[in-house]
Tab-separated table of C-alpha atoms and ligand atoms in Angstrom:
chain	number	residue	atom	x	y	z
A	1	MET	CA	92.769	132.617	155.479
A	2	LYS	CA	94.516	131.212	158.327
A	3	ILE	CA	98.281	130.663	159.284
A	4	LEU	CA	100.060	128.116	159.310
A	5	ASP	CA	102.431	129.120	162.163
A	6	GLY	CA	105.382	127.391	162.474
A	7	LYS	CA	107.366	129.479	165.149
A	8	SER	CA	104.617	127.928	167.796
A	9	LEU	CA	104.531	124.799	166.012
A	10	SER	CA	107.966	124.670	166.196
A	11	GLU	CA	108.278	125.081	170.143
A	12	LEU	CA	105.299	122.710	170.972
A	13	ILE	CA	107.706	120.408	169.081
A	14	LYS	CA	110.983	121.749	170.760
A	15	LYS	CA	109.240	120.646	174.090
A	16	GLU	CA	108.112	117.091	172.694
A	17	ILE	CA	112.019	116.249	172.385
A	18	GLN	CA	113.290	118.484	175.060
A	19	SER	CA	110.930	116.442	176.739
A	20	GLU	CA	112.149	112.781	175.126
A	21	VAL	CA	115.808	113.874	175.558
A	22	ALA	CA	115.533	113.931	179.851
A	23	SER	CA	113.923	110.317	179.566
A	24	ILE	CA	117.045	109.464	177.709
A	25	VAL	CA	118.716	111.092	179.994
A	26	ALA	CA	117.293	109.823	183.133
A	27	SER	CA	117.866	106.498	181.865
A	28	GLY	CA	121.728	106.715	182.150
A	29	LYS	CA	122.480	107.284	178.281
A	30	LYS	CA	124.174	110.236	176.895
A	31	ALA	CA	122.141	113.531	175.148
A	32	PRO	CA	122.294	114.222	171.429
A	33	HIS	CA	125.098	115.865	170.143
A	34	LEU	CA	125.196	118.077	167.340
A	35	ALA	CA	128.653	119.082	166.176
A	36	ALA	CA	128.235	121.965	163.287
A	37	ILE	CA	131.508	123.352	161.546
A	38	LEU	CA	131.394	127.678	160.464
A	39	VAL	CA	134.023	128.413	158.109
A	40	GLY	CA	134.316	132.438	157.508
A	41	THR	CA	131.670	135.491	159.100
A	42	ASP	CA	129.183	134.984	156.643
A	43	GLY	CA	126.394	137.496	158.391
A	44	ALA	CA	123.814	134.939	157.717
A	45	SER	CA	125.536	131.960	157.862
A	46	GLU	CA	126.529	133.070	161.497
A	47	THR	CA	122.681	133.607	162.389
A	48	TYR	CA	121.638	130.049	161.563
A	49	VAL	CA	124.581	128.368	162.916
A	50	GLY	CA	124.212	130.456	166.177
A	51	SER	CA	120.479	130.034	166.428
A	52	LYS	CA	120.789	126.201	165.973
A	53	VAL	CA	123.796	125.674	168.499
A	54	LYS	CA	121.188	127.550	171.032
A	55	THR	CA	118.489	125.786	170.370
A	56	CYS	CA	120.220	122.501	171.388
A	57	GLY	CA	121.296	124.270	174.515
A	58	GLU	CA	117.425	124.810	175.529
A	59	ILE	CA	116.252	121.749	174.752
A	60	GLY	CA	119.125	119.084	176.186
A	61	PHE	CA	121.237	118.345	172.777
A	62	GLY	CA	124.794	118.513	173.643
A	63	SER	CA	126.782	120.611	170.725
A	64	THR	CA	129.977	121.740	169.216
A	65	LEU	CA	130.555	124.481	167.198
A	66	ILE	CA	134.286	124.235	164.811
A	67	ARG	CA	135.307	127.670	163.656
A	68	TYR	CA	137.281	127.753	160.510
A	69	ASP	CA	138.770	130.792	159.173
A	70	SER	CA	137.915	131.404	155.509
A	71	SER	CA	141.622	130.408	154.466
A	72	VAL	CA	141.453	126.739	155.817
A	73	THR	CA	141.971	124.505	152.953
A	74	GLU	CA	139.764	120.953	152.104
A	75	SER	CA	142.326	118.937	153.183
A	76	GLU	CA	142.442	120.054	156.916
A	77	LEU	CA	137.999	120.469	156.775
A	78	LEU	CA	137.562	116.649	155.221
A	79	GLU	CA	140.657	115.760	158.234
A	80	LYS	CA	137.940	116.842	160.759
A	81	ILE	CA	135.174	115.648	158.866
A	82	HIS	CA	136.501	111.838	159.402
A	83	GLU	CA	138.067	112.446	163.199
A	84	ILE	CA	134.022	113.583	163.846
A	85	ASN	CA	132.689	110.594	161.847
A	86	SER	CA	135.005	108.526	164.011
A	87	ASN	CA	134.173	110.420	167.471
A	88	PRO	CA	131.179	108.127	169.484
A	89	GLU	CA	130.519	111.973	171.565
A	90	ILE	CA	128.762	113.384	168.148
A	91	ASP	CA	125.702	112.336	166.937
A	92	GLY	CA	125.506	115.143	164.286
A	93	LEU	CA	127.519	116.681	162.015
A	94	ILE	CA	126.158	119.445	159.512
A	95	VAL	CA	128.357	122.010	157.681
A	96	GLN	CA	126.667	125.548	157.100
A	97	SER	CA	127.053	126.881	153.359
A	98	PRO	CA	127.969	128.710	151.744
A	99	LEU	CA	131.566	127.523	151.272
A	100	PRO	CA	134.582	129.448	150.406
A	101	ARG	CA	135.262	128.282	146.450
A	102	HIS	CA	138.202	126.524	146.931
A	103	ILE	CA	136.385	123.818	149.114
A	104	SER	CA	134.244	121.708	147.324
A	105	PHE	CA	130.730	121.610	149.076
A	106	GLU	CA	130.109	117.944	146.879
A	107	LYS	CA	133.608	116.948	148.815
A	108	VAL	CA	132.439	117.740	151.940
A	109	THR	CA	129.120	116.635	151.865
A	110	GLU	CA	130.152	113.002	150.297
A	111	THR	CA	132.580	112.915	153.643
A	112	ILE	CA	130.438	113.453	156.587
A	113	HIS	CA	129.505	109.522	157.414
A	114	PRO	CA	125.515	108.524	156.254
A	115	SER	CA	124.826	108.183	159.853
A	116	LYS	CA	125.560	111.248	160.941
A	117	ASP	CA	124.429	113.021	157.937
A	118	VAL	CA	121.464	115.110	159.522
A	119	ASP	CA	121.393	117.785	157.083
A	120	GLY	CA	120.434	114.626	154.503
A	121	PHE	CA	122.429	116.144	151.646
A	122	HIS	CA	124.824	113.006	150.867
A	123	PRO	CA	124.308	111.072	148.019
A	124	VAL	CA	123.390	107.906	150.065
A	125	ASN	CA	120.522	109.769	152.075
A	126	SER	CA	119.296	111.504	148.792
A	127	GLY	CA	118.583	108.554	147.170
A	128	ARG	CA	117.549	106.305	150.259
A	129	LEU	CA	114.593	109.031	149.883
A	130	MET	CA	114.357	108.664	146.123
A	131	GLN	CA	113.627	104.381	147.385
A	132	GLY	CA	111.450	105.349	149.646
A	133	LYS	CA	113.885	103.940	152.172
A	134	PRO	CA	114.767	105.446	155.887
A	135	SER	CA	117.002	108.065	155.485
A	136	PHE	CA	117.910	111.566	157.134
A	137	VAL	CA	115.713	113.946	155.020
A	138	ALA	CA	116.793	117.598	154.218
A	139	ALA	CA	115.274	119.254	157.394
A	140	THR	CA	113.307	122.125	155.227
A	141	PRO	CA	111.189	119.635	153.616
A	142	LYS	CA	111.324	117.655	156.243
A	143	GLY	CA	109.888	120.675	158.497
A	144	ILE	CA	107.343	121.532	155.866
A	145	ILE	CA	106.265	118.192	155.850
A	146	THR	CA	105.857	118.067	159.414
A	147	LEU	CA	103.977	121.557	159.710
A	148	LEU	CA	101.305	120.018	156.812
A	149	ASP	CA	101.015	116.855	159.257
A	150	ARG	CA	100.760	119.096	162.395
A	151	TYR	CA	97.919	121.243	160.829
A	152	GLY	CA	95.797	118.252	158.929
A	153	ILE	CA	96.666	119.973	155.517
A	154	GLU	CA	95.304	117.238	153.128
A	155	THR	CA	97.996	116.350	150.583
A	156	SER	CA	96.444	113.356	149.006
A	157	GLY	CA	95.196	113.536	145.471
A	158	LYS	CA	95.720	117.295	145.284
A	159	LYS	CA	97.864	119.515	143.165
A	160	CYS	CA	100.999	120.282	143.835
A	161	VAL	CA	103.017	122.960	142.684
A	162	VAL	CA	107.046	123.019	143.250
A	163	ILE	CA	109.265	126.287	142.640
A	164	GLY	CA	113.320	125.596	142.449
A	165	ARG	CA	114.544	122.351	142.287
A	166	SER	CA	117.627	122.769	144.469
A	167	ASN	CA	119.129	119.372	146.100
A	168	ILE	CA	118.456	120.778	150.146
A	169	VAL	CA	115.334	121.819	148.838
A	170	GLY	CA	112.890	121.801	145.535
A	171	MET	CA	113.966	118.145	144.964
A	172	PRO	CA	113.436	116.035	148.204
A	173	MET	CA	110.248	118.770	148.957
A	174	SER	CA	109.004	116.873	145.454
A	175	ILE	CA	109.833	113.584	146.193
A	176	LEU	CA	107.672	114.472	149.982
A	177	MET	CA	104.867	115.640	148.451
A	178	ALA	CA	104.593	112.938	145.691
A	179	ARG	CA	105.731	109.812	147.720
A	180	ASN	CA	102.977	107.271	149.122
A	181	SER	CA	102.227	108.577	152.092
A	182	LYS	CA	100.755	110.554	154.533
A	183	PRO	CA	101.458	113.661	154.044
A	184	GLY	CA	102.327	112.781	150.047
A	185	ASN	CA	100.497	111.052	147.891
A	186	ALA	CA	100.372	114.930	145.662
A	187	THR	CA	100.277	114.990	141.683
A	188	VAL	CA	103.840	117.401	141.749
A	189	THR	CA	105.170	119.533	139.431
A	190	ILE	CA	107.784	121.073	139.483
A	191	CYS	CA	108.786	124.564	138.498
A	192	HIS	CA	112.350	126.012	137.742
A	193	SER	CA	114.023	129.119	135.805
A	194	LYS	CA	113.327	127.255	132.302
A	195	THR	CA	109.906	126.716	133.104
A	196	SER	CA	107.526	128.488	130.362
A	197	ASP	CA	103.935	129.666	131.380
A	198	LEU	CA	104.740	129.098	135.413
A	199	LYS	CA	101.440	131.185	135.948
A	200	SER	CA	99.263	128.408	134.643
A	201	TYR	CA	101.481	126.117	136.637
A	202	CYS	CA	100.677	127.922	139.921
A	203	LEU	CA	96.874	128.583	138.900
A	204	GLU	CA	95.775	124.569	138.963
A	205	ALA	CA	97.774	124.294	142.048
A	206	ASP	CA	96.038	123.086	145.498
A	207	ILE	CA	99.148	123.314	147.208
A	208	ILE	CA	102.046	125.653	146.141
A	209	ILE	CA	105.486	125.710	147.405
A	210	ALA	CA	107.629	128.666	146.590
A	211	ALA	CA	111.710	127.818	147.198
A	212	LEU	CA	113.229	129.856	144.467
A	213	GLY	CA	115.293	132.475	146.729
A	214	LYS	CA	113.176	135.882	144.764
A	215	PRO	CA	111.439	137.876	147.072
A	216	GLY	CA	108.573	138.394	146.487
A	217	PHE	CA	107.583	136.270	143.020
A	218	LEU	CA	104.288	134.634	143.764
A	219	LYS	CA	101.802	137.880	143.202
A	220	GLY	CA	98.019	137.652	143.806
A	221	ASP	CA	97.600	136.483	140.055
A	222	HIS	CA	99.321	133.369	140.129
A	223	VAL	CA	97.366	131.381	143.368
A	224	LYS	CA	93.559	130.638	142.373
A	225	GLU	CA	91.220	130.671	145.526
A	226	GLY	CA	91.502	128.406	148.864
A	227	ALA	CA	95.067	127.167	147.638
A	228	VAL	CA	97.677	126.170	150.418
A	229	VAL	CA	100.539	128.029	149.966
A	230	VAL	CA	103.967	127.508	152.074
A	231	ASP	CA	106.947	130.227	151.470
A	232	VAL	CA	110.656	128.840	152.014
A	233	GLY	CA	112.427	131.872	150.670
A	234	ILE	CA	114.150	133.495	153.216
A	235	THR	CA	116.356	136.662	151.086
A	236	ARG	CA	118.335	139.616	152.926
A	237	VAL	CA	116.248	142.790	151.835
A	238	ALA	CA	117.793	146.045	152.844
A	239	ASP	CA	115.751	147.995	155.282
A	240	ALA	CA	116.903	150.844	156.716
A	241	THR	CA	113.851	151.734	159.235
A	242	LYS	CA	115.411	148.761	160.615
A	243	LYS	CA	118.417	148.372	163.461
A	244	SER	CA	119.934	145.699	161.285
A	245	GLY	CA	119.691	146.997	158.002
A	246	PHE	CA	117.805	144.715	156.761
A	247	ARG	CA	114.498	142.347	156.800
A	248	LEU	CA	113.819	138.251	155.462
A	249	GLN	CA	111.576	138.792	152.459
A	250	GLY	CA	110.031	135.360	151.271
A	251	ASP	CA	109.243	134.433	147.849
A	252	ILE	CA	106.051	135.516	147.914
A	253	ASP	CA	103.699	138.334	148.236
A	254	PHE	CA	101.877	138.334	151.138
A	255	ASP	CA	99.760	141.004	150.962
A	256	GLU	CA	98.533	139.970	147.649
A	257	VAL	CA	98.351	136.429	148.213
A	258	ALA	CA	97.128	135.571	151.796
A	259	PRO	CA	93.166	136.966	150.696
A	260	LYS	CA	93.285	134.227	148.329
A	261	CYS	CA	94.287	131.206	150.266
A	262	SER	CA	93.327	129.172	152.803
A	263	TRP	CA	96.341	128.186	154.804
A	264	ILE	CA	100.056	130.439	154.697
A	265	THR	CA	103.580	130.837	156.344
A	266	PRO	CA	104.360	133.797	156.931
A	267	VAL	CA	108.158	135.131	156.784
A	268	PRO	CA	109.664	135.097	159.296
A	269	GLY	CA	108.051	132.709	161.582
A	270	GLY	CA	107.152	129.821	158.724
A	271	VAL	CA	109.394	127.614	157.260
A	272	GLY	CA	112.746	129.008	159.458
A	273	PRO	CA	111.532	127.703	162.744
A	274	MET	CA	110.515	124.185	161.384
A	275	THR	CA	113.858	123.708	159.456
A	276	ILE	CA	115.229	123.678	162.800
A	277	VAL	CA	113.121	121.197	163.865
A	278	GLY	CA	113.619	119.370	160.878
A	279	LEU	CA	118.128	119.637	161.835
A	280	LEU	CA	116.235	118.391	165.671
A	281	GLN	CA	115.109	115.903	164.905
A	282	ASN	CA	116.975	113.896	162.564
A	283	THR	CA	119.534	114.450	165.299
A	284	LEU	CA	117.545	112.807	167.852
A	285	MET	CA	116.841	109.807	165.061
A	286	ALA	CA	120.623	109.916	164.538
A	287	SER	CA	121.835	109.412	168.367
A	288	LYS	CA	118.774	107.209	168.451
A	289	LYS	CA	120.132	105.165	165.833
A	290	GLU	CA	117.430	104.990	164.094
A	291	ILE	CA	117.995	104.436	160.836
A	292	LEU	CA	120.962	101.326	159.840
A	293	PHE	CA	123.546	101.805	157.416
B	301	NAP	P1	118.788	127.461	145.147
B	301	NAP	O1	119.803	126.272	145.093
B	301	NAP	O2	119.374	128.907	144.380
B	301	NAP	O3	117.507	127.108	144.017
B	301	NAP	C1	116.568	128.028	143.216
B	301	NAP	C2	115.836	127.004	142.340
B	301	NAP	O4	115.044	128.487	142.223
B	301	NAP	C3	116.602	126.838	141.465
B	301	NAP	O5	115.879	125.793	140.918
B	301	NAP	C4	116.092	127.934	139.692
B	301	NAP	O6	116.068	127.398	138.924
B	301	NAP	C5	114.793	128.033	140.584
B	301	NAP	N1	114.117	129.684	140.193
B	301	NAP	C6	114.834	130.943	140.255
B	301	NAP	N2	114.734	131.804	139.662
B	301	NAP	C7	113.086	131.408	139.287
B	301	NAP	C8	112.381	131.656	138.549
B	301	NAP	N3	112.318	133.001	137.992
B	301	NAP	N4	111.028	131.105	137.988
B	301	NAP	C9	110.837	129.594	138.529
B	301	NAP	N5	112.398	129.099	139.450
B	301	NAP	C10	112.923	129.625	139.475
B	301	NAP	O7	118.217	128.000	146.359
B	301	NAP	P2	117.831	126.956	147.553
B	301	NAP	O8	118.552	126.626	148.586
B	301	NAP	O9	117.249	125.783	147.226
B	301	NAP	O10	116.547	127.924	148.589
B	301	NAP	C11	115.862	128.799	147.469
B	301	NAP	C12	115.257	129.612	148.898
B	301	NAP	O11	115.178	129.310	149.990
B	301	NAP	C13	116.353	130.566	149.058
B	301	NAP	O12	115.060	132.411	149.677
B	301	NAP	C14	116.967	130.299	150.694
B	301	NAP	O13	117.264	131.597	151.564
B	301	NAP	C15	115.589	129.561	151.362
B	301	NAP	N6	116.016	128.479	152.083
B	301	NAP	C16	115.040	128.690	153.365
B	301	NAP	C17	115.013	128.163	154.465
B	301	NAP	C18	114.690	127.933	155.644
B	301	NAP	O14	114.817	127.351	156.329
B	301	NAP	N7	113.265	129.544	155.323
B	301	NAP	C19	115.620	126.826	154.182
B	301	NAP	C20	116.646	126.451	152.505
B	301	NAP	C21	116.638	127.787	152.283
B	301	NAP	P3	117.217	126.855	138.455
B	301	NAP	O15	117.412	125.081	138.608
B	301	NAP	O16	116.804	125.843	136.147
B	301	NAP	O17	118.758	127.788	138.157
């Protein structure tokens, strides 16, 4: 069994981006700039946004963090998004979820201009992805594809099971694995909460990508010998031995599954750091206007 080490690969790719940014700035152009909107004080959201903003600084991107109290109205938030859409200094915008109940995630997503939608959630970007056209791809599936690509994992002709069908992970992941590309060209089965006999699909799979948010769900007897297993799950599980009072747990029972795999991602240190890389790559693309809308 070998580890798909997202942490060290992400460090390498961040250095590559950093050197590209240095050349951009040396040529007299402005550095890529990411804006992030955070509503409320959810602990996990604070951590994710904080780490995105910090990484921007490390690699030479500009960043703006806009904070709102959870009482902010939907119209105030949408107005801010319109303002950012027309601000030429800002290349990419993300709005951290979850949002308070009185704010529609859909409305927020659809208000971000597709050219600044570096999370890839706007229907224009997801529709373009489905049609195989240039688009911003959601950061987590994009990061996983980069991980498989850089590790030279063969996907063509392989049977792939994606567990989960959310718009931000499972669905785009399935399309990326199935599309006519490298990595891609896999035969993909999408499993979800209504799938009966999920284990039988997993046992057939050469590649399993688990994105369901159920800690330790995938056991050793779900996986065939030699499979490649990617764990997207990051659930905070109470752990009194940790200073924070919790630890992050993936959707895979690592101790049971790892001995059967050819390759596996750890949690933490697998998909998480690659997700940040996906976001940085999208922001760089946005600043270079690589995709025309
Ligand atoms: P989500 O929106 O809650 O979607 C979960 C999906 O899993 C749904 O499609 C659901 O099926 C399916 N599911 C739930 N229980 C299942 C079961 N017992 N058997 C089969 N399928 C089941 O979650 P998400 O946003 O896609 O995120 C999934 C996980 O990835 C979470 O742990 C999240 O924290 C993590 N995540 C990690 C990163 C990262 O950077 N590492 C980024 C994003 C998300 P239905 O559609 O039928 O409800």
